[in-house]
C-alpha positions as protocol buffer text, in pm:
chain_id: "A"
residue {
  index: 1
  type: MET
  ca { x: 12753 y: 968 z: -82 }
}
residue {
  index: 2
  type: SER
  ca { x: 12869 y: 647 z: 73 }
}
residue {
  index: 3
  type: SER
  ca { x: 12755 y: 284 z: 24 }
}
residue {
  index: 4
  type: GLU
  ca { x: 12806 y: 203 z: 309 }
}
residue {
  index: 5
  type: THR
  ca { x: 12572 y: 87 z: 596 }
}
residue {
  index: 6
  type: ARG
  ca { x: 12501 y: 250 z: 915 }
}
residue {
  index: 7
  type: ILE
  ca { x: 12312 y: 217 z: 1236 }
}
residue {
  index: 8
  type: ALA
  ca { x: 12079 y: 381 z: 1335 }
}
residue {
  index: 9
  type: ASN
  ca { x: 11974 y: 528 z: 1638 }
}
residue {
  index: 10
  type: ILE
  ca { x: 11593 y: 564 z: 1605 }
}
residue {
  index: 11
  type: PHE
  ca { x: 11427 y: 675 z: 1976 }
}
residue {
  index: 12
  type: GLN
  ca { x: 11064 y: 708 z: 2052 }
}
residue {
  index: 13
  type: ILE
  ca { x: 10938 y: 966 z: 2324 }
}
residue {
  index: 14
  type: TYR
  ca { x: 10682 y: 830 z: 2603 }
}
residue {
  index: 15
  type: TYR
  ca { x: 10536 y: 1048 z: 2835 }
}
residue {
  index: 16
  type: ASP
  ca { x: 10369 y: 752 z: 2994 }
}
residue {
  index: 17
  type: GLN
  ca { x: 10285 y: 430 z: 3111 }
}
residue {
  index: 18
  type: GLU
  ca { x: 10047 y: 414 z: 2824 }
}
residue {
  index: 19
  type: SER
  ca { x: 10230 y: 604 z: 2527 }
}
residue {
  index: 20
  type: ARG
  ca { x: 10579 y: 385 z: 2666 }
}
residue {
  index: 21
  type: ASN
  ca { x: 10307 y: 69 z: 2578 }
}
residue {
  index: 22
  type: ARG
  ca { x: 10338 y: 174 z: 2240 }
}
residue {
  index: 23
  type: VAL
  ca { x: 10734 y: 190 z: 2150 }
}
residue {
  index: 24
  type: ASP
  ca { x: 10830 y: 15 z: 1853 }
}
residue {
  index: 25
  type: PRO
  ca { x: 11045 y: -227 z: 1939 }
}
residue {
  index: 26
  type: GLY
  ca { x: 11300 y: -191 z: 1689 }
}
residue {
  index: 27
  type: PHE
  ca { x: 11293 y: 192 z: 1849 }
}
residue {
  index: 28
  type: LEU
  ca { x: 11467 y: 302 z: 2188 }
}
residue {
  index: 29
  type: PRO
  ca { x: 11262 y: 408 z: 2367 }
}
residue {
  index: 30
  type: LEU
  ca { x: 11334 y: 785 z: 2550 }
}
residue {
  index: 31
  type: ASP
  ca { x: 11212 y: 809 z: 2844 }
}
residue {
  index: 32
  type: ASN
  ca { x: 11027 y: 1156 z: 2942 }
}
residue {
  index: 33
  type: THR
  ca { x: 10825 y: 1109 z: 3194 }
}
residue {
  index: 34
  type: ALA
  ca { x: 10914 y: 1343 z: 3439 }
}
residue {
  index: 35
  type: ASN
  ca { x: 10863 y: 1557 z: 3178 }
}
residue {
  index: 36
  type: GLU
  ca { x: 11005 y: 1870 z: 3356 }
}
residue {
  index: 37
  type: ARG
  ca { x: 10913 y: 2045 z: 3069 }
}
residue {
  index: 38
  type: PRO
  ca { x: 10582 y: 1974 z: 2862 }
}
residue {
  index: 39
  type: ASP
  ca { x: 10557 y: 2365 z: 2720 }
}
residue {
  index: 40
  type: TRP
  ca { x: 10867 y: 2249 z: 2471 }
}
residue {
  index: 41
  type: ARG
  ca { x: 10674 y: 1934 z: 2385 }
}
residue {
  index: 42
  type: GLU
  ca { x: 10976 y: 1694 z: 2201 }
}
residue {
  index: 43
  type: TYR
  ca { x: 11189 y: 1916 z: 2212 }
}
residue {
  index: 44
  type: TRP
  ca { x: 11215 y: 1880 z: 2571 }
}
residue {
  index: 45
  type: PRO
  ca { x: 11365 y: 1518 z: 2556 }
}
residue {
  index: 46
  type: ILE
  ca { x: 11522 y: 1586 z: 2232 }
}
residue {
  index: 47
  type: ARG
  ca { x: 11730 y: 1829 z: 2369 }
}
residue {
  index: 48
  type: GLN
  ca { x: 11816 y: 1657 z: 2643 }
}
residue {
  index: 49
  type: PHE
  ca { x: 11974 y: 1364 z: 2457 }
}
residue {
  index: 50
  type: LEU
  ca { x: 12142 y: 1621 z: 2238 }
}
residue {
  index: 51
  type: LEU
  ca { x: 12282 y: 1795 z: 2545 }
}
residue {
  index: 52
  type: ASN
  ca { x: 12426 y: 1474 z: 2758 }
}
residue {
  index: 53
  type: ASN
  ca { x: 12500 y: 1273 z: 2421 }
}
residue {
  index: 54
  type: ALA
  ca { x: 12822 y: 1288 z: 2144 }
}
residue {
  index: 55
  type: LEU
  ca { x: 12682 y: 1158 z: 1868 }
}
residue {
  index: 56
  type: ASN
  ca { x: 12878 y: 920 z: 1652 }
}
residue {
  index: 57
  type: GLY
  ca { x: 12964 y: 1097 z: 1352 }
}
residue {
  index: 58
  type: ASP
  ca { x: 12983 y: 754 z: 1218 }
}
residue {
  index: 59
  type: GLU
  ca { x: 12588 y: 657 z: 1277 }
}
residue {
  index: 60
  type: LEU
  ca { x: 12283 y: 808 z: 1211 }
}
residue {
  index: 61
  type: TYR
  ca { x: 11950 y: 956 z: 1500 }
}
residue {
  index: 62
  type: GLY
  ca { x: 11615 y: 1069 z: 1513 }
}
residue {
  index: 63
  type: PHE
  ca { x: 11337 y: 1100 z: 1741 }
}
residue {
  index: 64
  type: PHE
  ca { x: 11023 y: 1023 z: 1666 }
}
residue {
  index: 65
  type: SER
  ca { x: 10651 y: 1108 z: 1948 }
}
residue {
  index: 66
  type: PRO
  ca { x: 10456 y: 822 z: 2026 }
}
residue {
  index: 67
  type: VAL
  ca { x: 10241 y: 906 z: 1776 }
}
residue {
  index: 68
  type: PHE
  ca { x: 10468 y: 787 z: 1468 }
}
residue {
  index: 69
  type: TYR
  ca { x: 10279 y: 533 z: 1374 }
}
residue {
  index: 70
  type: GLY
  ca { x: 9987 y: 625 z: 1356 }
}
residue {
  index: 71
  type: LYS
  ca { x: 10069 y: 887 z: 1170 }
}
residue {
  index: 72
  type: THR
  ca { x: 10270 y: 731 z: 916 }
}
residue {
  index: 73
  type: LEU
  ca { x: 10188 y: 348 z: 899 }
}
residue {
  index: 74
  type: LEU
  ca { x: 10533 y: 275 z: 960 }
}
residue {
  index: 75
  type: ASP
  ca { x: 10645 y: 44 z: 1185 }
}
residue {
  index: 76
  type: SER
  ca { x: 11074 y: 43 z: 1249 }
}
residue {
  index: 77
  type: GLY
  ca { x: 11090 y: -263 z: 988 }
}
residue {
  index: 78
  type: LYS
  ca { x: 10985 y: -66 z: 668 }
}
residue {
  index: 79
  type: VAL
  ca { x: 11178 y: 269 z: 852 }
}
residue {
  index: 80
  type: ARG
  ca { x: 11449 y: 49 z: 898 }
}
residue {
  index: 81
  type: ASP
  ca { x: 11445 y: -85 z: 556 }
}
residue {
  index: 82
  type: PHE
  ca { x: 11417 y: 212 z: 363 }
}
residue {
  index: 83
  type: ILE
  ca { x: 11676 y: 340 z: 513 }
}
residue {
  index: 84
  type: ASP
  ca { x: 11931 y: 65 z: 451 }
}
residue {
  index: 85
  type: SER
  ca { x: 11841 y: 45 z: 71 }
}
residue {
  index: 86
  type: ASN
  ca { x: 11957 y: 361 z: 23 }
}
residue {
  index: 87
  type: PRO
  ca { x: 12258 y: 437 z: 201 }
}
residue {
  index: 88
  type: GLY
  ca { x: 12455 y: 768 z: 252 }
}
residue {
  index: 89
  type: TYR
  ca { x: 12254 y: 1004 z: 253 }
}
residue {
  index: 90
  type: ASP
  ca { x: 12226 y: 1285 z: 537 }
}
residue {
  index: 91
  type: VAL
  ca { x: 11825 y: 1313 z: 583 }
}
residue {
  index: 92
  type: TYR
  ca { x: 11573 y: 1071 z: 585 }
}
residue {
  index: 93
  type: SER
  ca { x: 11229 y: 1201 z: 547 }
}
residue {
  index: 94
  type: PHE
  ca { x: 10953 y: 984 z: 712 }
}
residue {
  index: 95
  type: SER
  ca { x: 10697 y: 1256 z: 700 }
}
residue {
  index: 96
  type: PRO
  ca { x: 10276 y: 1290 z: 582 }
}
residue {
  index: 97
  type: PHE
  ca { x: 10073 y: 1572 z: 586 }
}
residue {
  index: 98
  type: ARG
  ca { x: 10099 y: 1581 z: 137 }
}
residue {
  index: 99
  type: GLN
  ca { x: 9803 y: 1785 z: 105 }
}
residue {
  index: 100
  type: ASP
  ca { x: 10043 y: 2077 z: 343 }
}
residue {
  index: 101
  type: ALA
  ca { x: 10328 y: 1952 z: 179 }
}
residue {
  index: 102
  type: THR
  ca { x: 10214 y: 2037 z: -179 }
}
residue {
  index: 103
  type: CYS
  ca { x: 9958 y: 2297 z: -134 }
}
residue {
  index: 104
  type: TYR
  ca { x: 10200 y: 2514 z: 58 }
}
residue {
  index: 105
  type: LEU
  ca { x: 10458 y: 2717 z: -137 }
}
residue {
  index: 106
  type: ASN
  ca { x: 10638 y: 2621 z: 220 }
}
residue {
  index: 107
  type: ILE
  ca { x: 10582 y: 2489 z: 545 }
}
residue {
  index: 108
  type: ILE
  ca { x: 10572 y: 2862 z: 729 }
}
residue {
  index: 109
  type: GLU
  ca { x: 10281 y: 2975 z: 473 }
}
residue {
  index: 110
  type: HIS
  ca { x: 10136 y: 2644 z: 654 }
}
residue {
  index: 111
  type: GLY
  ca { x: 10226 y: 2702 z: 1018 }
}
residue {
  index: 112
  type: ASN
  ca { x: 10115 y: 3082 z: 906 }
}
residue {
  index: 113
  type: ARG
  ca { x: 9744 y: 3002 z: 785 }
}
residue {
  index: 114
  type: TYR
  ca { x: 9682 y: 2744 z: 1074 }
}
residue {
  index: 115
  type: HIS
  ca { x: 9907 y: 2943 z: 1316 }
}
residue {
  index: 116
  type: PRO
  ca { x: 9852 y: 3332 z: 1255 }
}
residue {
  index: 117
  type: GLY
  ca { x: 10069 y: 3547 z: 1261 }
}
residue {
  index: 118
  type: MET
  ca { x: 10439 y: 3299 z: 1259 }
}
residue {
  index: 119
  type: LEU
  ca { x: 10561 y: 3493 z: 986 }
}
residue {
  index: 120
  type: GLN
  ca { x: 10650 y: 3804 z: 1132 }
}
residue {
  index: 121
  type: LEU
  ca { x: 10778 y: 3550 z: 1498 }
}
residue {
  index: 122
  type: VAL
  ca { x: 11030 y: 3329 z: 1239 }
}
residue {
  index: 123
  type: ASP
  ca { x: 11121 y: 3637 z: 1044 }
}
residue {
  index: 124
  type: GLY
  ca { x: 11204 y: 3857 z: 1319 }
}
residue {
  index: 125
  type: PHE
  ca { x: 11358 y: 3526 z: 1533 }
}
residue {
  index: 126
  type: LEU
  ca { x: 11608 y: 3478 z: 1162 }
}
residue {
  index: 127
  type: ARG
  ca { x: 11687 y: 3805 z: 1175 }
}
residue {
  index: 128
  type: GLU
  ca { x: 11779 y: 3833 z: 1522 }
}
residue {
  index: 129
  type: ILE
  ca { x: 12025 y: 3612 z: 1462 }
}
residue {
  index: 130
  type: GLY
  ca { x: 12197 y: 3775 z: 1133 }
}
residue {
  index: 131
  type: ALA
  ca { x: 11965 y: 3583 z: 890 }
}
residue {
  index: 132
  type: GLU
  ca { x: 11718 y: 3650 z: 618 }
}
residue {
  index: 133
  type: ILE
  ca { x: 11504 y: 3433 z: 402 }
}
residue {
  index: 134
  type: ASP
  ca { x: 11299 y: 3581 z: 156 }
}
residue {
  index: 135
  type: PHE
  ca { x: 10877 y: 3372 z: 264 }
}
residue {
  index: 136
  type: HIS
  ca { x: 10715 y: 3469 z: -52 }
}
residue {
  index: 137
  type: HIS
  ca { x: 10994 y: 3320 z: -228 }
}
residue {
  index: 138
  type: LEU
  ca { x: 11102 y: 3128 z: -89 }
}
residue {
  index: 139
  type: VAL
  ca { x: 10947 y: 2702 z: -220 }
}
residue {
  index: 140
  type: MET
  ca { x: 11004 y: 2386 z: -74 }
}
residue {
  index: 141
  type: ASP
  ca { x: 10854 y: 2113 z: -250 }
}
residue {
  index: 142
  type: LEU
  ca { x: 10763 y: 1688 z: -80 }
}
residue {
  index: 143
  type: GLN
  ca { x: 11102 y: 1598 z: -103 }
}
residue {
  index: 144
  type: THR
  ca { x: 11256 y: 1917 z: 119 }
}
residue {
  index: 145
  type: THR
  ca { x: 10953 y: 1950 z: 373 }
}
residue {
  index: 146
  type: ILE
  ca { x: 10938 y: 1784 z: 726 }
}
residue {
  index: 147
  type: PHE
  ca { x: 10659 y: 1771 z: 969 }
}
residue {
  index: 148
  type: CYS
  ca { x: 10678 y: 1680 z: 1311 }
}
residue {
  index: 149
  type: ASN
  ca { x: 11030 y: 1580 z: 1315 }
}
residue {
  index: 150
  type: TYR
  ca { x: 11009 y: 1271 z: 1187 }
}
residue {
  index: 151
  type: PHE
  ca { x: 11348 y: 1240 z: 1000 }
}
residue {
  index: 152
  type: VAL
  ca { x: 11670 y: 1102 z: 1037 }
}
residue {
  index: 153
  type: ALA
  ca { x: 12003 y: 1225 z: 996 }
}
residue {
  index: 154
  type: THR
  ca { x: 12387 y: 1243 z: 1014 }
}
residue {
  index: 155
  type: PRO
  ca { x: 12544 y: 1392 z: 1327 }
}
residue {
  index: 156
  type: ALA
  ca { x: 12660 y: 1717 z: 1115 }
}
residue {
  index: 157
  type: PHE
  ca { x: 12268 y: 1823 z: 1024 }
}
residue {
  index: 158
  type: TRP
  ca { x: 12138 y: 1782 z: 1398 }
}
residue {
  index: 159
  type: ASP
  ca { x: 12419 y: 2039 z: 1537 }
}
residue {
  index: 160
  type: LYS
  ca { x: 12346 y: 2251 z: 1218 }
}
residue {
  index: 161
  type: TRP
  ca { x: 11997 y: 2222 z: 1400 }
}
residue {
  index: 162
  type: PHE
  ca { x: 12095 y: 2205 z: 1686 }
}
residue {
  index: 163
  type: ALA
  ca { x: 12217 y: 2549 z: 1712 }
}
residue {
  index: 164
  type: LEU
  ca { x: 11909 y: 2705 z: 1538 }
}
residue {
  index: 165
  type: THR
  ca { x: 11706 y: 2558 z: 1772 }
}
residue {
  index: 166
  type: GLU
  ca { x: 11913 y: 2646 z: 2081 }
}
residue {
  index: 167
  type: GLN
  ca { x: 11912 y: 3003 z: 1987 }
}
residue {
  index: 168
  type: LEU
  ca { x: 11491 y: 3034 z: 1958 }
}
residue {
  index: 169
  type: PHE
  ca { x: 11463 y: 2841 z: 2324 }
}
residue {
  index: 170
  type: ALA
  ca { x: 11782 y: 3110 z: 2436 }
}
residue {
  index: 171
  type: ILE
  ca { x: 11576 y: 3336 z: 2303 }
}
residue {
  index: 172
  type: THR
  ca { x: 11224 y: 3248 z: 2438 }
}
residue {
  index: 173
  type: GLU
  ca { x: 11354 y: 3152 z: 2767 }
}
residue {
  index: 174
  type: ASP
  ca { x: 11429 y: 3540 z: 2816 }
}
residue {
  index: 175
  type: PRO
  ca { x: 11139 y: 3701 z: 2979 }
}
residue {
  index: 176
  type: ALA
  ca { x: 11283 y: 4052 z: 2876 }
}
residue {
  index: 177
  type: HIS
  ca { x: 11288 y: 3895 z: 2506 }
}
residue {
  index: 178
  type: PRO
  ca { x: 10973 y: 4101 z: 2298 }
}
residue {
  index: 179
  type: LEU
  ca { x: 11025 y: 3852 z: 2068 }
}
residue {
  index: 180
  type: GLY
  ca { x: 11012 y: 3551 z: 2309 }
}
residue {
  index: 181
  type: ARG
  ca { x: 10769 y: 3631 z: 2444 }
}
residue {
  index: 182
  type: GLU
  ca { x: 10559 y: 3616 z: 2135 }
}
residue {
  index: 183
  type: ILE
  ca { x: 10694 y: 3306 z: 2039 }
}
residue {
  index: 184
  type: ASP
  ca { x: 10603 y: 3162 z: 2370 }
}
residue {
  index: 185
  type: ALA
  ca { x: 10308 y: 3240 z: 2329 }
}
residue {
  index: 186
  type: LEU
  ca { x: 9987 y: 3084 z: 2314 }
}
residue {
  index: 187
  type: THR
  ca { x: 9840 y: 2963 z: 1931 }
}
residue {
  index: 188
  type: ASP
  ca { x: 9541 y: 2743 z: 1859 }
}
residue {
  index: 189
  type: TYR
  ca { x: 9625 y: 2366 z: 1747 }
}
residue {
  index: 190
  type: ARG
  ca { x: 9366 y: 2311 z: 1484 }
}
residue {
  index: 191
  type: GLN
  ca { x: 9057 y: 2203 z: 1745 }
}
residue {
  index: 192
  type: LYS
  ca { x: 9269 y: 2066 z: 2030 }
}
residue {
  index: 193
  type: SER
  ca { x: 9412 y: 2230 z: 2335 }
}
residue {
  index: 194
  type: PRO
  ca { x: 9611 y: 2618 z: 2273 }
}
residue {
  index: 195
  type: LEU
  ca { x: 10004 y: 2482 z: 2240 }
}
residue {
  index: 196
  type: ASN
  ca { x: 10280 y: 2733 z: 2202 }
}
residue {
  index: 197
  type: MET
  ca { x: 10423 y: 2830 z: 1889 }
}
residue {
  index: 198
  type: LYS
  ca { x: 10805 y: 2806 z: 1977 }
}
residue {
  index: 199
  type: VAL
  ca { x: 10693 y: 2407 z: 1972 }
}
residue {
  index: 200
  type: PHE
  ca { x: 10523 y: 2501 z: 1575 }
}
residue {
  index: 201
  type: ILE
  ca { x: 10780 y: 2635 z: 1515 }
}
residue {
  index: 202
  type: VAL
  ca { x: 11048 y: 2402 z: 1641 }
}
residue {
  index: 203
  type: GLU
  ca { x: 10876 y: 2123 z: 1364 }
}
residue {
  index: 204
  type: ARG
  ca { x: 10993 y: 2411 z: 1087 }
}
residue {
  index: 205
  type: ILE
  ca { x: 11351 y: 2429 z: 1143 }
}
residue {
  index: 206
  type: ALA
  ca { x: 11473 y: 2116 z: 973 }
}
residue {
  index: 207
  type: SER
  ca { x: 11271 y: 2182 z: 632 }
}
residue {
  index: 208
  type: LEU
  ca { x: 11468 y: 2586 z: 682 }
}
residue {
  index: 209
  type: ILE
  ca { x: 11784 y: 2421 z: 713 }
}
residue {
  index: 210
  type: LEU
  ca { x: 11680 y: 2183 z: 418 }
}
residue {
  index: 211
  type: SER
  ca { x: 11648 y: 2476 z: 111 }
}
residue {
  index: 212
  type: GLN
  ca { x: 11907 y: 2684 z: 270 }
}
residue {
  index: 213
  type: ASP
  ca { x: 12131 y: 2453 z: 212 }
}
residue {
  index: 214
  type: PRO
  ca { x: 12109 y: 2228 z: -139 }
}
residue {
  index: 215
  type: SER
  ca { x: 12446 y: 2096 z: -46 }
}
residue {
  index: 216
  type: ILE
  ca { x: 12268 y: 1826 z: 184 }
}
residue {
  index: 217
  type: ASN
  ca { x: 12110 y: 1495 z: 67 }
}
residue {
  index: 218
  type: ILE
  ca { x: 11730 y: 1397 z: 142 }
}
residue {
  index: 219
  type: ALA
  ca { x: 11598 y: 1046 z: 42 }
}
residue {
  index: 220
  type: PRO
  ca { x: 11172 y: 1108 z: 149 }
}
residue {
  index: 221
  type: TYR
  ca { x: 11008 y: 811 z: 200 }
}
residue {
  index: 222
  type: ASP
  ca { x: 10718 y: 753 z: -66 }
}
residue {
  index: 223
  type: ILE
  ca { x: 10473 y: 968 z: 69 }
}
residue {
  index: 224
  type: GLU
  ca { x: 10215 y: 771 z: -140 }
}
residue {
  index: 225
  type: LYS
  ca { x: 10287 y: 429 z: 109 }
}
residue {
  index: 226
  type: MET
  ca { x: 10123 y: 679 z: 330 }
}
residue {
  index: 227
  type: PRO
  ca { x: 9788 y: 724 z: 496 }
}
residue {
  index: 228
  type: TRP
  ca { x: 9602 y: 1043 z: 379 }
}
residue {
  index: 229
  type: SER
  ca { x: 9528 y: 1272 z: 691 }
}
residue {
  index: 230
  type: ASP
  ca { x: 9258 y: 1458 z: 519 }
}
residue {
  index: 231
  type: ALA
  ca { x: 9049 y: 1211 z: 299 }
}
residue {
  index: 232
  type: SER
  ca { x: 8872 y: 1523 z: 206 }
}
residue {
  index: 233
  type: TYR
  ca { x: 9179 y: 1595 z: -57 }
}
residue {
  index: 234
  type: SER
  ca { x: 9232 y: 1279 z: -216 }
}
residue {
  index: 235
  type: PRO
  ca { x: 9063 y: 1288 z: -539 }
}
residue {
  index: 236
  type: TYR
  ca { x: 9296 y: 1580 z: -588 }
}
residue {
  index: 237
  type: TRP
  ca { x: 9576 y: 1404 z: -596 }
}
residue {
  index: 238
  type: ASN
  ca { x: 9678 y: 1443 z: -958 }
}
residue {
  index: 239
  type: GLU
  ca { x: 9647 y: 1876 z: -896 }
}
residue {
  index: 240
  type: MET
  ca { x: 9862 y: 1839 z: -645 }
}
residue {
  index: 241
  type: MET
  ca { x: 10136 y: 1704 z: -809 }
}
residue {
  index: 242
  type: THR
  ca { x: 10116 y: 1912 z: -1038 }
}
residue {
  index: 243
  type: LEU
  ca { x: 10145 y: 2219 z: -790 }
}
residue {
  index: 244
  type: ASN
  ca { x: 10471 y: 1981 z: -691 }
}
residue {
  index: 245
  type: ALA
  ca { x: 10625 y: 1984 z: -1018 }
}
residue {
  index: 246
  type: LEU
  ca { x: 10536 y: 2365 z: -1036 }
}
residue {
  index: 247
  type: LYS
  ca { x: 10738 y: 2408 z: -670 }
}
residue {
  index: 248
  type: MET
  ca { x: 11009 y: 2243 z: -870 }
}
residue {
  index: 249
  type: ALA
  ca { x: 11042 y: 2408 z: -1221 }
}
residue {
  index: 250
  type: TYR
  ca { x: 11066 y: 2748 z: -1033 }
}
residue {
  index: 251
  type: GLN
  ca { x: 11280 y: 2667 z: -793 }
}
residue {
  index: 252
  type: GLN
  ca { x: 11503 y: 2571 z: -1142 }
}
residue {
  index: 253
  type: THR
  ca { x: 11424 y: 2848 z: -1342 }
}
residue {
  index: 254
  type: GLY
  ca { x: 11330 y: 3152 z: -1152 }
}
residue {
  index: 255
  type: ASN
  ca { x: 10992 y: 3121 z: -1418 }
}
residue {
  index: 256
  type: GLN
  ca { x: 10762 y: 3404 z: -1288 }
}
residue {
  index: 257
  type: ARG
  ca { x: 10484 y: 3182 z: -1429 }
}
residue {
  index: 258
  type: TYR
  ca { x: 10541 y: 2839 z: -1255 }
}
residue {
  index: 259
  type: LEU
  ca { x: 10449 y: 3041 z: -980 }
}
residue {
  index: 260
  type: ASP
  ca { x: 10178 y: 3229 z: -1100 }
}
residue {
  index: 261
  type: ASN
  ca { x: 10002 y: 2902 z: -1203 }
}
residue {
  index: 262
  type: PHE
  ca { x: 10090 y: 2742 z: -820 }
}
residue {
  index: 263
  type: PHE
  ca { x: 9889 y: 2988 z: -666 }
}
residue {
  index: 264
  type: ALA
  ca { x: 9615 y: 2963 z: -912 }
}
residue {
  index: 265
  type: LEU
  ca { x: 9630 y: 2618 z: -887 }
}
residue {
  index: 266
  type: ARG
  ca { x: 9610 y: 2582 z: -527 }
}
residue {
  index: 267
  type: ILE
  ca { x: 9366 y: 2809 z: -491 }
}
residue {
  index: 268
  type: ARG
  ca { x: 9094 y: 2618 z: -656 }
}
residue {
  index: 269
  type: ILE
  ca { x: 9189 y: 2267 z: -435 }
}
residue {
  index: 270
  type: LEU
  ca { x: 9242 y: 2476 z: -67 }
}
residue {
  index: 271
  type: ASN
  ca { x: 8874 y: 2636 z: -148 }
}
residue {
  index: 272
  type: ALA
  ca { x: 8743 y: 2292 z: -259 }
}
residue {
  index: 273
  type: CYS
  ca { x: 8871 y: 2139 z: 68 }
}
residue {
  index: 274
  type: GLU
  ca { x: 8890 y: 2394 z: 344 }
}
residue {
  index: 275
  type: ARG
  ca { x: 8448 y: 2395 z: 343 }
}
residue {
  index: 276
  type: TYR
  ca { x: 8517 y: 2484 z: 687 }
}
residue {
  index: 277
  type: PHE
  ca { x: 8697 y: 2834 z: 646 }
}
residue {
  index: 278
  type: PRO
  ca { x: 8435 y: 2977 z: 479 }
}
residue {
  index: 279
  type: GLN
  ca { x: 8575 y: 3391 z: 473 }
}
residue {
  index: 280
  type: SER
  ca { x: 8900 y: 3239 z: 420 }
}
residue {
  index: 281
  type: PRO
  ca { x: 9236 y: 3403 z: 314 }
}
residue {
  index: 282
  type: LEU
  ca { x: 9208 y: 3146 z: 30 }
}
residue {
  index: 283
  type: GLN
  ca { x: 9120 y: 3379 z: -226 }
}
residue {
  index: 284
  type: GLN
  ca { x: 9383 y: 3608 z: -196 }
}
residue {
  index: 285
  type: ARG
  ca { x: 9752 y: 3507 z: -294 }
}
residue {
  index: 286
  type: HIS
  ca { x: 9901 y: 3478 z: -18 }
}
residue {
  index: 287
  type: PHE
  ca { x: 9829 y: 3469 z: 321 }
}
residue {
  index: 288
  type: PHE
  ca { x: 10092 y: 3697 z: 408 }
}
């Protein structure tokens, strides 16, 4: 890794005057007021930028949503200080939601929990493009799990990311493609209005890349310095750190016992915290 400090071009997307007013002065405003494709959410303005701008190979790039501060309590100063203090990495992650990163085997299992059918759709998409991943044994930990596209990365990483998302885009935009129609279908967004499944798949592409390429160097921001998105999990933080350690141990050794212990412990935590799912599949070993 290089010790040289690189310019970080960090954009914050805005949709209207209200969200424009919330853009951190230390970030670069990215105009999406036209909002030509709201069905793609933040992917649309990111896509337009990547299609129409050449990235400088010596610099870093990131694209944050208008609610970045609300989810992370990080302003531009803290983000830039972290990058400058950790030079030479390929990816800098500022991902919150510690319970989702620790209590699920990987980010696709988590997605399938809240958006049923995601596993099959992601599996179908990967097979369509000639890739295959065993999601039942794919382990992601606090370092490799990124939510909301909250990362800053080199152009080389963005090239990998964009190559995958554009293939997803092409399949989804094809009205004659049966898989594309399923990926484009609406799915529940917790207690909010339904969104297209493709939005939640795009947000998981960065983690998929990291899980498949261990040569990528990632610097994750200390998640303990970010807020809890669900305070009901806070009494179980020590147990959640154990979950993370068990996943890492399985990654390093392949010993199934670590995975068995992970599933047993995570079920106890989720059953204690997810009380609004009284008949959920939490008693099962897997969600898929």
